[in-house]
mmCIF file of C-alpha atoms in Angstrom:
data_model
loop_
_atom_site.group_PDB
_atom_site.id
_atom_site.type_symbol
_atom_site.label_atom_id
_atom_site.label_comp_id
_atom_site.label_asym_id
_atom_site.label_seq_id
_atom_site.Cartn_x
_atom_site.Cartn_y
_atom_site.Cartn_z
ATOM 1 C CA MET B 1 68.697 -54.500 184.149
ATOM 2 C CA SER B 2 70.151 -55.527 187.513
ATOM 3 C CA GLU B 3 71.477 -51.971 188.034
ATOM 4 C CA VAL B 4 67.997 -50.575 187.421
ATOM 5 C CA VAL B 5 66.491 -52.995 189.921
ATOM 6 C CA HIS B 6 69.245 -52.189 192.441
ATOM 7 C CA LYS B 7 68.647 -48.444 192.070
ATOM 8 C CA SER B 8 64.910 -48.983 192.383
ATOM 9 C CA ILE B 9 65.399 -50.902 195.624
ATOM 10 C CA ASN B 10 67.705 -48.194 196.969
ATOM 11 C CA ASN B 11 65.254 -45.448 196.041
ATOM 12 C CA SER B 12 62.331 -47.256 197.654
ATOM 13 C CA SER B 13 64.342 -47.842 200.836
ATOM 14 C CA MET B 14 65.234 -44.127 200.948
ATOM 15 C CA GLU B 15 61.570 -43.213 200.538
ATOM 16 C CA ARG B 16 60.673 -45.448 203.460
ATOM 17 C CA GLN B 17 63.125 -43.652 205.779
ATOM 18 C CA PRO B 18 61.340 -41.741 208.539
ATOM 19 C CA LEU B 19 61.404 -37.956 208.248
ATOM 20 C CA ARG B 20 63.289 -37.801 211.546
ATOM 21 C CA ILE B 21 66.172 -39.863 210.092
ATOM 22 C CA VAL B 22 66.281 -37.791 206.892
ATOM 23 C CA LEU B 23 66.464 -34.547 208.893
ATOM 24 C CA GLN B 24 69.128 -36.027 211.144
ATOM 25 C CA GLN B 25 71.268 -36.937 208.129
ATOM 26 C CA LEU B 26 70.888 -33.424 206.718
ATOM 27 C CA ILE B 27 71.960 -31.914 210.049
ATOM 28 C CA TYR B 28 74.992 -34.209 210.151
ATOM 29 C CA LYS B 29 76.054 -32.975 206.709
ATOM 30 C CA VAL B 30 75.907 -29.399 208.002
ATOM 31 C CA ILE B 31 77.774 -30.006 211.270
ATOM 32 C CA ASN B 32 80.375 -32.496 210.024
ATOM 33 C CA PRO B 33 82.913 -29.758 209.094
ATOM 34 C CA PHE B 34 82.664 -28.427 212.668
ATOM 35 C CA VAL B 35 82.968 -31.987 214.000
ATOM 36 C CA LYS B 36 86.188 -32.489 212.030
ATOM 37 C CA PHE B 37 87.485 -29.190 213.426
ATOM 38 C CA LEU B 38 86.815 -30.373 216.990
ATOM 39 C CA ILE B 39 88.662 -33.613 216.283
ATOM 40 C CA ARG B 40 91.657 -31.689 214.885
ATOM 41 C CA ILE B 41 91.988 -29.538 218.007
ATOM 42 C CA GLY B 42 91.847 -32.619 220.244
ATOM 43 C CA PHE B 43 88.247 -32.679 221.470
ATOM 44 C CA THR B 44 87.158 -36.139 222.591
ATOM 45 C CA PRO B 45 83.538 -37.365 222.603
ATOM 46 C CA ASN B 46 83.493 -37.268 226.409
ATOM 47 C CA ALA B 47 84.738 -33.667 226.371
ATOM 48 C CA VAL B 48 81.921 -32.720 223.995
ATOM 49 C CA THR B 49 79.381 -34.473 226.242
ATOM 50 C CA THR B 50 80.754 -32.668 229.296
ATOM 51 C CA THR B 51 80.503 -29.332 227.471
ATOM 52 C CA GLY B 52 76.836 -30.040 226.793
ATOM 53 C CA LEU B 53 76.250 -30.656 230.498
ATOM 54 C CA LEU B 54 78.002 -27.403 231.454
ATOM 55 C CA LEU B 55 75.870 -25.492 228.952
ATOM 56 C CA ASN B 56 72.710 -26.964 230.471
ATOM 57 C CA ILE B 57 73.904 -25.871 233.900
ATOM 58 C CA GLY B 58 74.107 -22.420 232.293
ATOM 59 C CA VAL B 59 70.502 -22.828 231.112
ATOM 60 C CA ALA B 60 69.357 -23.571 234.656
ATOM 61 C CA ALA B 61 71.369 -20.596 235.936
ATOM 62 C CA ILE B 62 69.589 -18.253 233.501
ATOM 63 C CA PHE B 63 66.176 -19.514 234.630
ATOM 64 C CA VAL B 64 67.138 -19.166 238.301
ATOM 65 C CA LEU B 65 68.469 -15.668 237.660
ATOM 66 C CA GLY B 66 65.228 -14.824 235.869
ATOM 67 C CA ALA B 67 63.245 -15.981 238.889
ATOM 68 C CA GLU B 68 65.397 -14.079 241.375
ATOM 69 C CA GLU B 69 66.256 -10.886 239.488
ATOM 70 C CA GLY B 70 63.589 -10.555 236.799
ATOM 71 C CA ASN B 71 59.956 -9.606 237.224
ATOM 72 C CA ARG B 72 56.938 -11.592 236.070
ATOM 73 C CA GLY B 73 56.608 -9.605 232.852
ATOM 74 C CA ASP B 74 60.277 -9.855 231.876
ATOM 75 C CA LEU B 75 60.479 -12.919 229.636
ATOM 76 C CA SER B 76 63.863 -12.073 228.151
ATOM 77 C CA TYR B 77 65.436 -14.654 230.468
ATOM 78 C CA VAL B 78 63.198 -17.325 228.926
ATOM 79 C CA GLY B 79 64.306 -16.323 225.435
ATOM 80 C CA TRP B 80 68.028 -16.369 226.258
ATOM 81 C CA ALA B 81 67.659 -19.710 228.037
ATOM 82 C CA GLY B 82 65.944 -21.106 224.937
ATOM 83 C CA GLY B 83 68.861 -20.089 222.740
ATOM 84 C CA LEU B 84 71.310 -21.779 225.086
ATOM 85 C CA ILE B 85 69.108 -24.916 225.204
ATOM 86 C CA LEU B 86 69.399 -25.281 221.423
ATOM 87 C CA PHE B 87 73.152 -24.625 221.516
ATOM 88 C CA ALA B 88 73.590 -27.226 224.250
ATOM 89 C CA GLY B 89 71.431 -29.636 222.236
ATOM 90 C CA LEU B 90 73.843 -29.265 219.338
ATOM 91 C CA PHE B 91 76.589 -30.765 221.502
ATOM 92 C CA ASP B 92 74.280 -33.705 222.172
ATOM 93 C CA MET B 93 74.511 -34.501 218.456
ATOM 94 C CA LEU B 94 78.185 -33.612 218.154
ATOM 95 C CA ASP B 95 79.519 -36.164 220.659
ATOM 96 C CA GLY B 96 78.264 -39.124 218.656
ATOM 97 C CA GLN B 97 79.637 -37.724 215.419
ATOM 98 C CA VAL B 98 83.006 -36.961 217.014
ATOM 99 C CA ALA B 99 83.135 -40.569 218.211
ATOM 100 C CA ARG B 100 82.245 -41.951 214.771
ATOM 101 C CA LEU B 101 84.337 -39.688 212.546
ATOM 102 C CA GLY B 102 87.280 -39.707 214.943
ATOM 103 C CA ASN B 103 87.177 -43.486 215.506
ATOM 104 C CA MET B 104 86.901 -42.862 219.245
ATOM 105 C CA SER B 105 83.806 -44.913 220.017
ATOM 106 C CA SER B 106 83.855 -46.846 223.295
ATOM 107 C CA THR B 107 81.402 -48.685 225.508
ATOM 108 C CA PHE B 108 82.116 -46.372 228.423
ATOM 109 C CA GLY B 109 81.676 -43.357 226.128
ATOM 110 C CA ALA B 110 78.167 -44.532 225.263
ATOM 111 C CA LEU B 111 77.377 -44.969 228.970
ATOM 112 C CA TYR B 112 78.902 -41.586 229.840
ATOM 113 C CA ASP B 113 76.828 -39.922 227.110
ATOM 114 C CA SER B 114 73.594 -41.499 228.340
ATOM 115 C CA VAL B 115 74.213 -40.582 231.978
ATOM 116 C CA LEU B 116 75.158 -36.965 231.259
ATOM 117 C CA ASP B 117 72.191 -36.580 228.897
ATOM 118 C CA ARG B 118 69.909 -37.492 231.801
ATOM 119 C CA TYR B 119 71.710 -35.055 234.109
ATOM 120 C CA SER B 120 71.463 -32.333 231.451
ATOM 121 C CA GLU B 121 67.726 -32.784 231.051
ATOM 122 C CA LEU B 122 67.093 -32.945 234.791
ATOM 123 C CA ILE B 123 69.092 -29.756 235.349
ATOM 124 C CA MET B 124 67.280 -27.971 232.509
ATOM 125 C CA PHE B 125 63.860 -28.865 233.933
ATOM 126 C CA LEU B 126 65.052 -27.888 237.411
ATOM 127 C CA GLY B 127 65.696 -24.385 236.083
ATOM 128 C CA ILE B 128 62.349 -24.273 234.280
ATOM 129 C CA CYS B 129 60.381 -25.372 237.355
ATOM 130 C CA TYR B 130 62.299 -22.918 239.566
ATOM 131 C CA TYR B 131 61.456 -20.059 237.191
ATOM 132 C CA LEU B 132 57.767 -20.947 236.925
ATOM 133 C CA ILE B 133 57.345 -21.389 240.676
ATOM 134 C CA GLY B 134 59.314 -18.206 241.347
ATOM 135 C CA HIS B 135 56.836 -16.212 239.256
ATOM 136 C CA HIS B 136 53.786 -18.079 240.614
ATOM 137 C CA TYR B 137 52.961 -20.144 237.524
ATOM 138 C CA PHE B 138 52.178 -23.082 239.787
ATOM 139 C CA LEU B 139 50.010 -25.076 237.360
ATOM 140 C CA SER B 140 52.560 -24.673 234.586
ATOM 141 C CA SER B 141 55.344 -25.780 236.934
ATOM 142 C CA LEU B 142 53.324 -28.913 237.698
ATOM 143 C CA PHE B 143 53.038 -29.748 233.992
ATOM 144 C CA ALA B 144 56.755 -29.056 233.545
ATOM 145 C CA PHE B 145 57.476 -31.564 236.302
ATOM 146 C CA ILE B 146 55.153 -34.126 234.681
ATOM 147 C CA ALA B 147 56.999 -33.532 231.393
ATOM 148 C CA LEU B 148 60.235 -34.244 233.255
ATOM 149 C CA ILE B 149 58.799 -37.521 234.581
ATOM 150 C CA GLY B 150 57.725 -38.544 231.085
ATOM 151 C CA SER B 151 61.105 -37.600 229.604
ATOM 152 C CA MET B 152 62.958 -39.728 232.114
ATOM 153 C CA MET B 153 60.607 -42.672 231.629
ATOM 154 C CA VAL B 154 60.982 -42.558 227.839
ATOM 155 C CA SER B 155 64.721 -43.042 228.283
ATOM 156 C CA TYR B 156 64.389 -45.528 231.151
ATOM 157 C CA VAL B 157 62.005 -47.880 229.308
ATOM 158 C CA ARG B 158 64.353 -47.964 226.334
ATOM 159 C CA ALA B 159 67.399 -48.646 228.529
ATOM 160 C CA ARG B 160 65.687 -51.451 230.454
ATOM 161 C CA ALA B 161 64.316 -53.026 227.279
ATOM 162 C CA GLU B 162 67.716 -52.971 225.590
ATOM 163 C CA GLY B 163 69.185 -54.477 228.760
ATOM 164 C CA LEU B 164 66.777 -57.383 228.217
ATOM 165 C CA GLY B 165 67.963 -57.772 224.644
ATOM 166 C CA ILE B 166 65.187 -56.058 222.676
ATOM 167 C CA GLU B 167 65.144 -52.834 220.706
ATOM 168 C CA CYS B 168 62.751 -50.199 222.003
ATOM 169 C CA LYS B 169 62.881 -46.964 220.047
ATOM 170 C CA GLY B 170 60.383 -44.671 218.435
ATOM 171 C CA GLY B 171 57.694 -42.382 219.733
ATOM 172 C CA LEU B 172 56.811 -38.742 219.309
ATOM 173 C CA MET B 173 58.945 -37.241 222.058
ATOM 174 C CA GLN B 174 62.473 -38.589 221.936
ATOM 175 C CA ARG B 175 65.292 -36.418 223.305
ATOM 176 C CA PRO B 176 65.988 -34.344 220.137
ATOM 177 C CA GLU B 177 62.294 -33.491 219.804
ATOM 178 C CA ARG B 178 62.131 -32.485 223.469
ATOM 179 C CA VAL B 179 65.190 -30.239 223.216
ATOM 180 C CA VAL B 180 63.930 -28.542 220.047
ATOM 181 C CA THR B 181 60.421 -28.079 221.467
ATOM 182 C CA VAL B 182 61.629 -26.463 224.697
ATOM 183 C CA GLY B 183 64.331 -24.392 223.023
ATOM 184 C CA VAL B 184 62.286 -23.049 220.106
ATOM 185 C CA THR B 185 59.213 -22.208 222.182
ATOM 186 C CA ALA B 186 61.348 -20.473 224.822
ATOM 187 C CA ILE B 187 62.969 -18.314 222.127
ATOM 188 C CA ALA B 188 59.563 -17.590 220.555
ATOM 189 C CA CYS B 189 58.223 -16.591 223.972
ATOM 190 C CA GLY B 190 61.083 -14.175 224.606
ATOM 191 C CA ILE B 191 60.830 -12.591 221.140
ATOM 192 C CA THR B 192 57.034 -12.250 221.303
ATOM 193 C CA ALA B 193 57.280 -10.599 224.724
ATOM 194 C CA SER B 194 59.481 -7.890 223.249
ATOM 195 C CA PHE B 195 56.642 -6.967 220.863
ATOM 196 C CA ILE B 196 53.423 -7.441 222.846
ATOM 197 C CA GLY B 197 54.831 -7.324 226.371
ATOM 198 C CA GLY B 198 55.367 -10.077 228.907
ATOM 199 C CA ASP B 199 52.147 -9.249 230.772
ATOM 200 C CA TYR B 200 49.827 -9.467 227.769
ATOM 201 C CA LYS B 201 46.589 -11.369 228.471
ATOM 202 C CA LEU B 202 43.782 -12.275 226.104
ATOM 203 C CA PHE B 203 40.232 -12.244 227.438
ATOM 204 C CA ILE B 204 37.115 -13.508 225.671
ATOM 205 C CA PRO B 205 33.770 -11.930 226.599
ATOM 206 C CA GLY B 206 31.758 -14.220 228.854
ATOM 207 C CA ILE B 207 34.805 -16.084 230.175
ATOM 208 C CA PRO B 208 35.862 -14.816 233.625
ATOM 209 C CA PHE B 209 39.578 -15.585 233.135
ATOM 210 C CA HIS B 210 42.157 -14.970 230.421
ATOM 211 C CA VAL B 211 42.546 -17.719 227.821
ATOM 212 C CA PHE B 212 46.056 -16.759 226.769
ATOM 213 C CA GLU B 213 49.059 -14.853 228.090
ATOM 214 C CA THR B 214 52.497 -14.294 226.656
ATOM 215 C CA ILE B 215 54.232 -17.032 228.625
ATOM 216 C CA SER B 216 51.670 -19.523 227.281
ATOM 217 C CA ILE B 217 53.853 -19.670 224.164
ATOM 218 C CA PHE B 218 56.363 -21.465 226.387
ATOM 219 C CA THR B 219 54.149 -23.223 228.928
ATOM 220 C CA PHE B 220 51.489 -24.666 226.602
ATOM 221 C CA PRO B 221 54.049 -26.783 224.666
ATOM 222 C CA LEU B 222 55.359 -27.986 228.048
ATOM 223 C CA THR B 223 51.837 -29.136 228.845
ATOM 224 C CA VAL B 224 51.605 -30.972 225.516
ATOM 225 C CA MET B 225 55.024 -32.497 226.194
ATOM 226 C CA ALA B 226 53.810 -33.679 229.610
ATOM 227 C CA VAL B 227 51.138 -35.709 227.832
ATOM 228 C CA LEU B 228 53.134 -36.937 224.836
ATOM 229 C CA THR B 229 56.241 -38.015 226.741
ATOM 230 C CA ASN B 230 54.218 -40.227 229.050
ATOM 231 C CA ILE B 231 52.238 -41.634 226.117
ATOM 232 C CA THR B 232 55.556 -42.417 224.399
ATOM 233 C CA ALA B 233 56.858 -44.167 227.524
ATOM 234 C CA ILE B 234 53.676 -46.250 227.848
ATOM 235 C CA ASN B 235 53.733 -47.161 224.150
ATOM 236 C CA ARG B 236 57.382 -48.230 224.442
ATOM 237 C CA LEU B 237 56.451 -50.381 227.420
ATOM 238 C CA ARG B 238 53.664 -52.035 225.400
ATOM 239 C CA ASP B 239 56.004 -52.609 222.451
ATOM 240 C CA ALA B 240 58.602 -54.095 224.781
ATOM 241 C CA LYS B 241 55.998 -56.424 226.303
ATOM 242 C CA LYS B 242 54.984 -57.607 222.853
ATOM 243 C CA SER B 243 58.599 -58.188 221.789
ATOM 244 C CA LEU B 244 59.418 -60.077 225.000
ATOM 245 C CA GLU B 245 56.370 -62.323 224.584
ATOM 246 C CA GLU B 246 57.384 -63.105 221.001
ATOM 247 C CA LYS B 247 60.923 -63.812 222.155
ATOM 248 C CA GLU B 248 59.732 -66.195 224.873
ATOM 249 C CA MET B 249 57.517 -68.088 222.404
ATOM 250 C CA LYS B 250 60.444 -68.914 220.114
#
């Protein structure tokens, strides 16, 4: 009887796990063999983190090259950058697993990971903004910059809250979601351009401007991210305020 109750409790707790956690656990099961391989050849968590930063520098370089060498209708640079964004994002997950499975966790390692994650994201958005400005997508570059502000504030609110002794997680646009959103939409943009062309524009009769163009596949999600990241940061701030007030009342 007790075993049945215990299993029931375990099953109900598994059902209550957020989808994000379930997906994360599935990804870990897939990448753990590669993680063990990295540990065997002597990769440390900090080395994995540094590799992720170098890959994001490569992402920015592709965007800059696309702005300088490519033309406005050539979105292949966006697609290749998207692929590298996802590959670099993989290393963002690997460093933590290398630390856990290799028993190499350290306080400085956690700090190093957080700092380089911020550098990686800043460098990635630098490349994106450079590309958009270089091809005269000024409004889209503005939203990309606002998305960058929101991304940084999501991380900053959490760090400051945890420094005050309270947990401050959650929200729609945490770092993994941001990396996947930018990477997948950039790839989709590059692939779509190869079929319909990078200069494709959709006009609706009666509207004096186009309502869609190929690069919108990449820039519209950036606009959504600009909104959601800042909403997430504000919601974290509100949650932190509530938790601090409850803590002070005790």
